[in-house]
């Protein structure tokens, strides 16, 4: 997995994935739980404003993950309870 190789090279990586258990099994270090397989960074079935809030929360969680020191695969959970 490319995330492991980038991490080994000294580049912090946050993988956004709806299949976070698989990412954990293969050893990705920073995993951000995504929404769904076809739409890991949002939910197009939501109203546009709420979808934008959800996407922003996922990206902010990924940025926090990049700043976190981890020793083993770690799952970061964005707050998916966004509201209008």
mmCIF file with all atom_site columns, C-alpha atoms in Angstrom:
data_model
loop_
_atom_site.group_PDB
_atom_site.id
_atom_site.type_symbol
_atom_site.label_atom_id
_atom_site.label_alt_id
_atom_site.label_comp_id
_atom_site.label_asym_id
_atom_site.label_entity_id
_atom_site.label_seq_id
_atom_site.pdbx_PDB_ins_code
_atom_site.Cartn_x
_atom_site.Cartn_y
_atom_site.Cartn_z
_atom_site.occupancy
_atom_site.B_iso_or_equiv
_atom_site.pdbx_formal_charge
_atom_site.auth_seq_id
_atom_site.auth_comp_id
_atom_site.auth_asym_id
_atom_site.auth_atom_id
_atom_site.pdbx_PDB_model_num
ATOM 1  C CA . UNK A 1 1  ? 0.000   0.000  0.000  1.00 0.00 ? 1  UNK A CA 1
ATOM 2  C CA . UNK A 1 2  ? 1.421   3.346  -1.028 1.00 0.00 ? 2  UNK A CA 1
ATOM 3  C CA . UNK A 1 3  ? 0.537   5.000  2.293  1.00 0.00 ? 3  UNK A CA 1
ATOM 4  C CA . UNK A 1 4  ? 2.947   2.687  4.119  1.00 0.00 ? 4  UNK A CA 1
ATOM 5  C CA . UNK A 1 5  ? 5.767   3.483  1.693  1.00 0.00 ? 5  UNK A CA 1
ATOM 6  C CA . UNK A 1 6  ? 5.205   7.242  1.953  1.00 0.00 ? 6  UNK A CA 1
ATOM 7  C CA . UNK A 1 7  ? 5.173   6.956  5.757  1.00 0.00 ? 7  UNK A CA 1
ATOM 8  C CA . UNK A 1 8  ? 8.434   5.007  5.686  1.00 0.00 ? 8  UNK A CA 1
ATOM 9  C CA . UNK A 1 9  ? 9.963   7.757  3.537  1.00 0.00 ? 9  UNK A CA 1
ATOM 10 C CA . UNK A 1 10 ? 9.038   10.306 6.213  1.00 0.00 ? 10 UNK A CA 1
ATOM 11 C CA . UNK A 1 11 ? 5.892   11.762 4.666  1.00 0.00 ? 11 UNK A CA 1
ATOM 12 C CA . UNK A 1 12 ? 2.885   11.607 7.006  1.00 0.00 ? 12 UNK A CA 1
ATOM 13 C CA . UNK A 1 13 ? -0.172  10.199 5.265  1.00 0.00 ? 13 UNK A CA 1
ATOM 14 C CA . UNK A 1 14 ? -3.838  10.145 6.270  1.00 0.00 ? 14 UNK A CA 1
ATOM 15 C CA . UNK A 1 15 ? -5.904  7.630  4.309  1.00 0.00 ? 15 UNK A CA 1
ATOM 16 C CA . UNK A 1 16 ? -9.620  8.453  4.028  1.00 0.00 ? 16 UNK A CA 1
ATOM 17 C CA . UNK A 1 17 ? -11.479 5.195  3.513  1.00 0.00 ? 17 UNK A CA 1
ATOM 18 C CA . UNK A 1 18 ? -14.911 3.744  4.120  1.00 0.00 ? 18 UNK A CA 1
ATOM 19 C CA . UNK A 1 19 ? -13.150 0.378  4.278  1.00 0.00 ? 19 UNK A CA 1
ATOM 20 C CA . UNK A 1 20 ? -11.159 1.396  7.332  1.00 0.00 ? 20 UNK A CA 1
ATOM 21 C CA . UNK A 1 21 ? -10.920 -2.155 8.778  1.00 0.00 ? 21 UNK A CA 1
ATOM 22 C CA . UNK A 1 22 ? -9.095  -3.237 5.600  1.00 0.00 ? 22 UNK A CA 1
ATOM 23 C CA . UNK A 1 23 ? -6.780  -0.222 5.782  1.00 0.00 ? 23 UNK A CA 1
ATOM 24 C CA . UNK A 1 24 ? -6.072  -1.130 9.404  1.00 0.00 ? 24 UNK A CA 1
ATOM 25 C CA . UNK A 1 25 ? -5.291  -4.750 8.481  1.00 0.00 ? 25 UNK A CA 1
ATOM 26 C CA . UNK A 1 26 ? -2.787  -3.758 5.798  1.00 0.00 ? 26 UNK A CA 1
ATOM 27 C CA . UNK A 1 27 ? -1.023  -1.399 8.201  1.00 0.00 ? 27 UNK A CA 1
ATOM 28 C CA . UNK A 1 28 ? -1.916  2.125  7.107  1.00 0.00 ? 28 UNK A CA 1
ATOM 29 C CA . UNK A 1 29 ? -0.837  4.334  10.001 1.00 0.00 ? 29 UNK A CA 1
ATOM 30 C CA . UNK A 1 30 ? -3.464  7.120  9.983  1.00 0.00 ? 30 UNK A CA 1
ATOM 31 C CA . UNK A 1 31 ? -6.907  6.119  8.798  1.00 0.00 ? 31 UNK A CA 1
ATOM 32 C CA . UNK A 1 32 ? -9.867  8.480  8.598  1.00 0.00 ? 32 UNK A CA 1
ATOM 33 C CA . UNK A 1 33 ? -13.271 6.807  8.464  1.00 0.00 ? 33 UNK A CA 1
ATOM 34 C CA . UNK A 1 34 ? -15.036 7.766  5.254  1.00 0.00 ? 34 UNK A CA 1
ATOM 35 C CA . UNK A 1 35 ? -18.753 7.804  4.490  1.00 0.00 ? 35 UNK A CA 1
ATOM 36 C CA . UNK A 1 36 ? -19.179 5.079  1.862  1.00 0.00 ? 36 UNK A CA 1
ATOM 37 C CA . UNK A 1 37 ? -17.178 3.206  -0.742 1.00 0.00 ? 37 UNK A CA 1
ATOM 38 C CA . UNK A 1 38 ? -18.305 5.257  -3.759 1.00 0.00 ? 38 UNK A CA 1
ATOM 39 C CA . UNK A 1 39 ? -18.247 8.543  -1.778 1.00 0.00 ? 39 UNK A CA 1
ATOM 40 C CA . UNK A 1 40 ? -15.626 8.405  1.012  1.00 0.00 ? 40 UNK A CA 1
ATOM 41 C CA . UNK A 1 41 ? -15.447 12.203 1.369  1.00 0.00 ? 41 UNK A CA 1
ATOM 42 C CA . UNK A 1 42 ? -19.107 13.145 1.384  1.00 0.00 ? 42 UNK A CA 1
ATOM 43 C CA . UNK A 1 43 ? -22.689 12.105 0.783  1.00 0.00 ? 43 UNK A CA 1
ATOM 44 C CA . UNK A 1 44 ? -24.286 13.458 -2.394 1.00 0.00 ? 44 UNK A CA 1
ATOM 45 C CA . UNK A 1 45 ? -27.725 12.345 -1.176 1.00 0.00 ? 45 UNK A CA 1
ATOM 46 C CA . UNK A 1 46 ? -27.604 15.054 1.513  1.00 0.00 ? 46 UNK A CA 1
ATOM 47 C CA . UNK A 1 47 ? -28.574 18.673 0.898  1.00 0.00 ? 47 UNK A CA 1
ATOM 48 C CA . UNK A 1 48 ? -25.596 20.581 -0.532 1.00 0.00 ? 48 UNK A CA 1
ATOM 49 C CA . UNK A 1 49 ? -24.990 22.646 2.623  1.00 0.00 ? 49 UNK A CA 1
ATOM 50 C CA . UNK A 1 50 ? -24.936 19.598 4.894  1.00 0.00 ? 50 UNK A CA 1
ATOM 51 C CA . UNK A 1 51 ? -22.767 17.636 2.453  1.00 0.00 ? 51 UNK A CA 1
ATOM 52 C CA . UNK A 1 52 ? -20.280 20.526 2.434  1.00 0.00 ? 52 UNK A CA 1
ATOM 53 C CA . UNK A 1 53 ? -20.189 20.502 6.250  1.00 0.00 ? 53 UNK A CA 1
ATOM 54 C CA . UNK A 1 54 ? -19.609 16.750 6.238  1.00 0.00 ? 54 UNK A CA 1
ATOM 55 C CA . UNK A 1 55 ? -16.795 17.030 3.680  1.00 0.00 ? 55 UNK A CA 1
ATOM 56 C CA . UNK A 1 56 ? -15.190 19.806 5.720  1.00 0.00 ? 56 UNK A CA 1
ATOM 57 C CA . UNK A 1 57 ? -15.361 17.681 8.890  1.00 0.00 ? 57 UNK A CA 1
ATOM 58 C CA . UNK A 1 58 ? -13.704 14.741 7.119  1.00 0.00 ? 58 UNK A CA 1
ATOM 59 C CA . UNK A 1 59 ? -10.892 16.919 5.744  1.00 0.00 ? 59 UNK A CA 1
ATOM 60 C CA . UNK A 1 60 ? -10.350 18.609 9.139  1.00 0.00 ? 60 UNK A CA 1
ATOM 61 C CA . UNK A 1 61 ? -10.148 15.174 10.764 1.00 0.00 ? 61 UNK A CA 1
ATOM 62 C CA . UNK A 1 62 ? -7.566  14.119 8.168  1.00 0.00 ? 62 UNK A CA 1
ATOM 63 C CA . UNK A 1 63 ? -5.503  17.239 8.898  1.00 0.00 ? 63 UNK A CA 1
ATOM 64 C CA . UNK A 1 64 ? -5.623  16.459 12.637 1.00 0.00 ? 64 UNK A CA 1
ATOM 65 C CA . UNK A 1 65 ? -4.557  12.895 11.854 1.00 0.00 ? 65 UNK A CA 1
ATOM 66 C CA . UNK A 1 66 ? -1.546  14.201 9.916  1.00 0.00 ? 66 UNK A CA 1
ATOM 67 C CA . UNK A 1 67 ? -0.465  16.175 12.982 1.00 0.00 ? 67 UNK A CA 1
ATOM 68 C CA . UNK A 1 68 ? -0.816  13.187 15.313 1.00 0.00 ? 68 UNK A CA 1
ATOM 69 C CA . UNK A 1 69 ? 2.072   10.963 16.282 1.00 0.00 ? 69 UNK A CA 1
ATOM 70 C CA . UNK A 1 70 ? 1.090   7.313  15.869 1.00 0.00 ? 70 UNK A CA 1
ATOM 71 C CA . UNK A 1 71 ? 2.927   4.063  16.584 1.00 0.00 ? 71 UNK A CA 1
ATOM 72 C CA . UNK A 1 72 ? 0.404   1.633  15.091 1.00 0.00 ? 72 UNK A CA 1
ATOM 73 C CA . UNK A 1 73 ? -2.571  1.818  12.735 1.00 0.00 ? 73 UNK A CA 1
ATOM 74 C CA . UNK A 1 74 ? -4.940  4.392  14.214 1.00 0.00 ? 74 UNK A CA 1
ATOM 75 C CA . UNK A 1 75 ? -8.495  5.166  13.106 1.00 0.00 ? 75 UNK A CA 1
ATOM 76 C CA . UNK A 1 76 ? -9.662  8.779  13.334 1.00 0.00 ? 76 UNK A CA 1
ATOM 77 C CA . UNK A 1 77 ? -13.418 9.262  13.394 1.00 0.00 ? 77 UNK A CA 1
ATOM 78 C CA . UNK A 1 78 ? -14.889 12.468 11.975 1.00 0.00 ? 78 UNK A CA 1
ATOM 79 C CA . UNK A 1 79 ? -18.067 13.802 13.546 1.00 0.00 ? 79 UNK A CA 1
ATOM 80 C CA . UNK A 1 80 ? -20.591 12.634 10.967 1.00 0.00 ? 80 UNK A CA 1
ATOM 81 C CA . UNK A 1 81 ? -23.534 14.170 12.831 1.00 0.00 ? 81 UNK A CA 1
ATOM 82 C CA . UNK A 1 82 ? -23.636 17.422 10.881 1.00 0.00 ? 82 UNK A CA 1
ATOM 83 C CA . UNK A 1 83 ? -26.809 19.491 10.790 1.00 0.00 ? 83 UNK A CA 1
ATOM 84 C CA . UNK A 1 84 ? -28.336 22.396 8.904  1.00 0.00 ? 84 UNK A CA 1
#
